[in-house]
Amino acid sequence: MREKGCSREEIMAYLGRRRGEDCPSCTILSSMCTDPHPMALEADTLFRCTNLGDPGLFPGTAAIERHLVGRLGVLMHLPGAGGYATSGGTESNIQALRIARKMKPVKRPNAVVPESAHFSFDKACEMLGVEMRMAPLDGRFRMDAEAAEALVDRNTIALSGVAGTTEYGMVDPISRLSEIAEEKGIFLHVDAAFGGMVLPFLEDPPPFDFSLPGVSSISVDPHKMGMSTIPAGCFLAREQRMLDLLNIPTPYLTVKQEYTLAGTRPGGPVAAAFAVLEYLGREGMQAIVEGCMANTRRLIDGMEVLGIPAVTIPDVNVAAFPCDRVPEGWRISRTRQGHLRLVCMPHVSRSVIESFLSAMGELYA
Ligand SMILES: *Cc1c(COP(=O)(O)O)cnc(C)c1O
C-alpha cells in the first residue's frame, strides 16, 4: 500500500472513473440483480454501519431482520417460519443441505436436484461431501418428478426443486415433489431465490411454498426481484429447530451461539429489503412484477415476429431463445445449452425492450 495517504478528491476521482467503466444498467439484459429501489438505498445508508453478526449490539437491526423473515414467511404461507437473512441464494442453498445432512446422518449422502439447478448446488454438494444426483428435465425445462423419484434411495438426504429457474424461468412440479418428500420422509428444499419475489404476486401462480406440506425450506432473494441492495438473501425453514441444528458456540459475542454461515453480516441490505416491502406493499410489488411479466411477453412476441420463437413459455420473467447472433453493446447471457437468455428485471423497461428488439430487427433484416 501507499506510504502516505492521498486526498479524498484524488480517490473519488479515481473511483468515479472506475465506476464509469461498469456497464450502464440499461444495457444489462443478463442479470437477476437490478437497480436498488430508492427506498432500499435510503434504508441501507441508515444501517450501513451495523453488524448482524453480533445482534446483541444491534438489537434494532436484529428486530428488523426478524420482521423481514416474518413478512417473507407470511408471503410463503407460513407465519412464524424460521429463518434469517443470508448473503443470497448460494448461502441459503448451502444451509438447506447442511440441515438436511444433520437431519439424516448417513455415510454416503446424496441430494436429488434438477439438471436446471443453480451452480450453487455444485458448491454446496462439494463442500458437504454430498453426491449430487441430477434429474432430467421435461420438454418444457421443468424437473421430471418421476425421474427424480427414481433417483431417490436410502442415502438421499434432500430433494430440491427450483421455483423460477435461473436459465429458463420455469417452476418445477413442486406439488409432486412435496408428495414424494412426504411419502419417503425426505427434506425438500425449494430454491425460489429468483421466483420467490415474483410468484406470490402473479395472478394464478403454481404452488411452490410452505402451503405444500412436504416443503421443508425455501431460498428467496430480496436482492433480485425484491430490489434490495446487495447482499440480501433469505433462508426460510418450516421450523426454527431445523436452524438450531446448525448452532455453533460463539464464545465472545453477545449471543452464545449462531447458526448462520457468515459471521459478520451487514444490516444495511436487510433494512433495505424490509423497507422496500413496506413501502410498496402487496399492490406495489404486484404492479412491478406485472410490468416485468408484460415486458417478458412483449420480448417473446417481438422475437417471434423476427422468426426467433422462445424455447419455452416461462413461468417468471426470464426468456430464452435459440439465437446465436445479437447486436453489439448489449450484455446478454447464454444458458448451459447455448440459448440466448434474457432477464426482464425492473431496470429493463419497456423502452429498453423496444430498443433491443429494433436492434435485433436490423441485424436480422
Ligand atoms: C440467483 C440464484 C441463486 C444464487 O443466488 P446468489 O444470490 O447469487 O448467491 C440460486 N438459485 C437460483 C434459482 C438463483 O436464481
PDB file of C-alpha atoms in Angstrom, residues 165-282:
ATOM      1  CA  THR A 165     -35.047 -21.477 -12.803  1.00  0.00           C
ATOM      2  CA  THR A 166     -32.100 -19.193 -13.417  1.00  0.00           C
ATOM      3  CA  GLU A 167     -31.777 -20.178 -17.066  1.00  0.00           C
ATOM      4  CA  TYR A 168     -35.322 -20.758 -18.322  1.00  0.00           C
ATOM      5  CA  GLY A 169     -37.596 -19.169 -15.705  1.00  0.00           C
ATOM      6  CA  MET A 170     -39.524 -22.368 -15.055  1.00  0.00           C
ATOM      7  CA  VAL A 171     -41.180 -23.621 -11.882  1.00  0.00           C
ATOM      8  CA  ASP A 172     -40.539 -27.300 -11.189  1.00  0.00           C
ATOM      9  CA  PRO A 173     -43.509 -29.520 -10.213  1.00  0.00           C
ATOM     10  CA  ILE A 174     -43.111 -28.693  -6.534  1.00  0.00           C
ATOM     11  CA  SER A 175     -46.519 -30.203  -5.522  1.00  0.00           C
ATOM     12  CA  ARG A 176     -45.440 -33.573  -6.873  1.00  0.00           C
ATOM     13  CA  LEU A 177     -42.033 -33.230  -5.184  1.00  0.00           C
ATOM     14  CA  SER A 178     -43.846 -32.405  -1.962  1.00  0.00           C
ATOM     15  CA  GLU A 179     -45.829 -35.667  -2.198  1.00  0.00           C
ATOM     16  CA  ILE A 180     -42.666 -37.658  -2.878  1.00  0.00           C
ATOM     17  CA  ALA A 181     -40.858 -35.968   0.018  1.00  0.00           C
ATOM     18  CA  GLU A 182     -43.729 -36.697   2.408  1.00  0.00           C
ATOM     19  CA  GLU A 183     -44.077 -40.288   1.252  1.00  0.00           C
ATOM     20  CA  LYS A 184     -40.380 -41.013   1.629  1.00  0.00           C
ATOM     21  CA  GLY A 185     -39.739 -38.740   4.590  1.00  0.00           C
ATOM     22  CA  ILE A 186     -37.044 -36.646   2.899  1.00  0.00           C
ATOM     23  CA  PHE A 187     -36.135 -33.000   3.342  1.00  0.00           C
ATOM     24  CA  LEU A 188     -37.478 -30.888   0.452  1.00  0.00           C
ATOM     25  CA  HIS A 189     -35.742 -27.606  -0.268  1.00  0.00           C
ATOM     26  CA  VAL A 190     -37.307 -25.185  -2.756  1.00  0.00           C
ATOM     27  CA  ASP A 191     -34.869 -22.843  -4.448  1.00  0.00           C
ATOM     28  CA  ALA A 192     -37.031 -19.775  -5.016  1.00  0.00           C
ATOM     29  CA  ALA A 193     -34.045 -17.414  -4.944  1.00  0.00           C
ATOM     30  CA  PHE A 194     -35.440 -15.675  -8.017  1.00  0.00           C
ATOM     31  CA  GLY A 195     -39.090 -16.759  -8.187  1.00  0.00           C
ATOM     32  CA  GLY A 196     -39.822 -16.200  -4.511  1.00  0.00           C
ATOM     33  CA  MET A 197     -40.290 -12.483  -5.091  1.00  0.00           C
ATOM     34  CA  VAL A 198     -42.219 -12.986  -8.349  1.00  0.00           C
ATOM     35  CA  LEU A 199     -44.624 -15.906  -7.969  1.00  0.00           C
ATOM     36  CA  PRO A 200     -46.581 -14.606  -4.929  1.00  0.00           C
ATOM     37  CA  PHE A 201     -47.508 -11.551  -6.995  1.00  0.00           C
ATOM     38  CA  LEU A 202     -48.803 -13.380 -10.067  1.00  0.00           C
ATOM     39  CA  GLU A 203     -52.491 -13.911 -10.810  1.00  0.00           C
ATOM     40  CA  ASP A 204     -52.519 -17.703 -10.584  1.00  0.00           C
ATOM     41  CA  PRO A 205     -49.072 -18.966  -9.545  1.00  0.00           C
ATOM     42  CA  PRO A 206     -48.183 -22.649  -9.437  1.00  0.00           C
ATOM     43  CA  PRO A 207     -47.911 -23.817  -5.802  1.00  0.00           C
ATOM     44  CA  PHE A 208     -44.302 -23.794  -4.627  1.00  0.00           C
ATOM     45  CA  ASP A 209     -44.142 -22.721  -0.993  1.00  0.00           C
ATOM     46  CA  PHE A 210     -44.970 -23.852   2.556  1.00  0.00           C
ATOM     47  CA  SER A 211     -48.633 -24.277   1.544  1.00  0.00           C
ATOM     48  CA  LEU A 212     -47.352 -27.667   0.311  1.00  0.00           C
ATOM     49  CA  PRO A 213     -46.875 -29.834   3.413  1.00  0.00           C
ATOM     50  CA  GLY A 214     -43.711 -31.549   2.136  1.00  0.00           C
ATOM     51  CA  VAL A 215     -41.741 -28.319   1.704  1.00  0.00           C
ATOM     52  CA  SER A 216     -39.087 -28.074   4.450  1.00  0.00           C
ATOM     53  CA  SER A 217     -37.196 -24.928   3.468  1.00  0.00           C
ATOM     54  CA  ILE A 218     -37.103 -22.130   0.889  1.00  0.00           C
ATOM     55  CA  SER A 219     -34.451 -19.765  -0.510  1.00  0.00           C
ATOM     56  CA  VAL A 220     -35.707 -16.321  -1.518  1.00  0.00           C
ATOM     57  CA  ASP A 221     -33.516 -13.389  -2.539  1.00  0.00           C
ATOM     58  CA  PRO A 222     -34.632  -9.810  -1.892  1.00  0.00           C
ATOM     59  CA  HIS A 223     -31.533  -8.601  -3.805  1.00  0.00           C
ATOM     60  CA  LYS A 224     -33.067  -9.931  -7.012  1.00  0.00           C
ATOM     61  CA  MET A 225     -36.728  -9.092  -7.641  1.00  0.00           C
ATOM     62  CA  GLY A 226     -37.026  -7.605  -4.143  1.00  0.00           C
ATOM     63  CA  MET A 227     -34.976  -4.623  -5.400  1.00  0.00           C
ATOM     64  CA  SER A 228     -32.910  -4.510  -2.234  1.00  0.00           C
ATOM     65  CA  THR A 229     -29.244  -3.607  -2.097  1.00  0.00           C
ATOM     66  CA  ILE A 230     -26.751  -6.476  -2.278  1.00  0.00           C
ATOM     67  CA  PRO A 231     -26.274  -8.801  -0.359  1.00  0.00           C
ATOM     68  CA  ALA A 232     -29.811  -9.620   0.735  1.00  0.00           C
ATOM     69  CA  GLY A 233     -30.958 -13.222   0.658  1.00  0.00           C
ATOM     70  CA  CYS A 234     -33.281 -15.065   2.989  1.00  0.00           C
ATOM     71  CA  PHE A 235     -33.358 -18.666   4.106  1.00  0.00           C
ATOM     72  CA  LEU A 236     -36.703 -19.847   5.479  1.00  0.00           C
ATOM     73  CA  ALA A 237     -37.243 -23.105   7.383  1.00  0.00           C
ATOM     74  CA  ARG A 238     -40.542 -24.743   8.266  1.00  0.00           C
ATOM     75  CA  GLU A 239     -39.389 -24.998  11.883  1.00  0.00           C
ATOM     76  CA  GLN A 240     -36.901 -22.902  13.781  1.00  0.00           C
ATOM     77  CA  ARG A 241     -35.461 -26.081  15.328  1.00  0.00           C
ATOM     78  CA  MET A 242     -34.095 -27.014  11.891  1.00  0.00           C
ATOM     79  CA  LEU A 243     -31.834 -23.969  12.034  1.00  0.00           C
ATOM     80  CA  ASP A 244     -30.887 -24.725  15.612  1.00  0.00           C
ATOM     81  CA  LEU A 245     -29.295 -27.952  14.344  1.00  0.00           C
ATOM     82  CA  LEU A 246     -26.568 -25.718  12.886  1.00  0.00           C
ATOM     83  CA  ASN A 247     -25.805 -23.891  16.136  1.00  0.00           C
ATOM     84  CA  ILE A 248     -22.136 -23.340  16.891  1.00  0.00           C
ATOM     85  CA  PRO A 249     -20.981 -21.862  20.234  1.00  0.00           C
ATOM     86  CA  THR A 250     -19.745 -18.281  19.869  1.00  0.00           C
ATOM     87  CA  PRO A 251     -17.639 -17.528  22.954  1.00  0.00           C
ATOM     88  CA  TYR A 252     -17.030 -13.765  22.801  1.00  0.00           C
ATOM     89  CA  LEU A 253     -20.204 -12.420  21.172  1.00  0.00           C
ATOM     90  CA  THR A 254     -23.355 -11.012  22.747  1.00  0.00           C
ATOM     91  CA  VAL A 255     -25.081 -14.261  21.788  1.00  0.00           C
ATOM     92  CA  LYS A 256     -23.967 -17.705  22.949  1.00  0.00           C
ATOM     93  CA  GLN A 257     -24.388 -19.460  19.606  1.00  0.00           C
ATOM     94  CA  GLU A 258     -25.150 -18.858  15.946  1.00  0.00           C
ATOM     95  CA  TYR A 259     -26.490 -20.935  13.066  1.00  0.00           C
ATOM     96  CA  THR A 260     -25.572 -18.519  10.272  1.00  0.00           C
ATOM     97  CA  LEU A 261     -22.868 -19.400   7.762  1.00  0.00           C
ATOM     98  CA  ALA A 262     -21.327 -15.925   7.679  1.00  0.00           C
ATOM     99  CA  GLY A 263     -20.065 -14.364  10.888  1.00  0.00           C
ATOM    100  CA  THR A 264     -20.043 -10.606  10.347  1.00  0.00           C
ATOM    101  CA  ARG A 265     -23.231  -9.769   8.423  1.00  0.00           C
ATOM    102  CA  PRO A 266     -24.378  -6.427   7.005  1.00  0.00           C
ATOM    103  CA  GLY A 267     -27.601  -4.933   8.368  1.00  0.00           C
ATOM    104  CA  GLY A 268     -27.958  -2.384   5.554  1.00  0.00           C
ATOM    105  CA  PRO A 269     -29.321  -4.698   2.869  1.00  0.00           C
ATOM    106  CA  VAL A 270     -31.628  -6.347   5.408  1.00  0.00           C
ATOM    107  CA  ALA A 271     -33.145  -2.989   6.350  1.00  0.00           C
ATOM    108  CA  ALA A 272     -33.313  -2.193   2.628  1.00  0.00           C
ATOM    109  CA  ALA A 273     -35.201  -5.405   1.827  1.00  0.00           C
ATOM    110  CA  PHE A 274     -37.671  -4.745   4.637  1.00  0.00           C
ATOM    111  CA  ALA A 275     -38.125  -1.085   3.661  1.00  0.00           C
ATOM    112  CA  VAL A 276     -38.950  -1.944   0.036  1.00  0.00           C
ATOM    113  CA  LEU A 277     -41.606  -4.466   1.091  1.00  0.00           C
ATOM    114  CA  GLU A 278     -43.168  -1.965   3.483  1.00  0.00           C
ATOM    115  CA  TYR A 279     -43.004   0.888   1.011  1.00  0.00           C
ATOM    116  CA  LEU A 280     -44.520  -0.949  -1.922  1.00  0.00           C
ATOM    117  CA  GLY A 281     -46.904  -3.269  -0.121  1.00  0.00           C
ATOM    118  CA  ARG A 282     -48.549  -6.109  -1.994  1.00  0.00           C
TER     119      ARG A 282
END
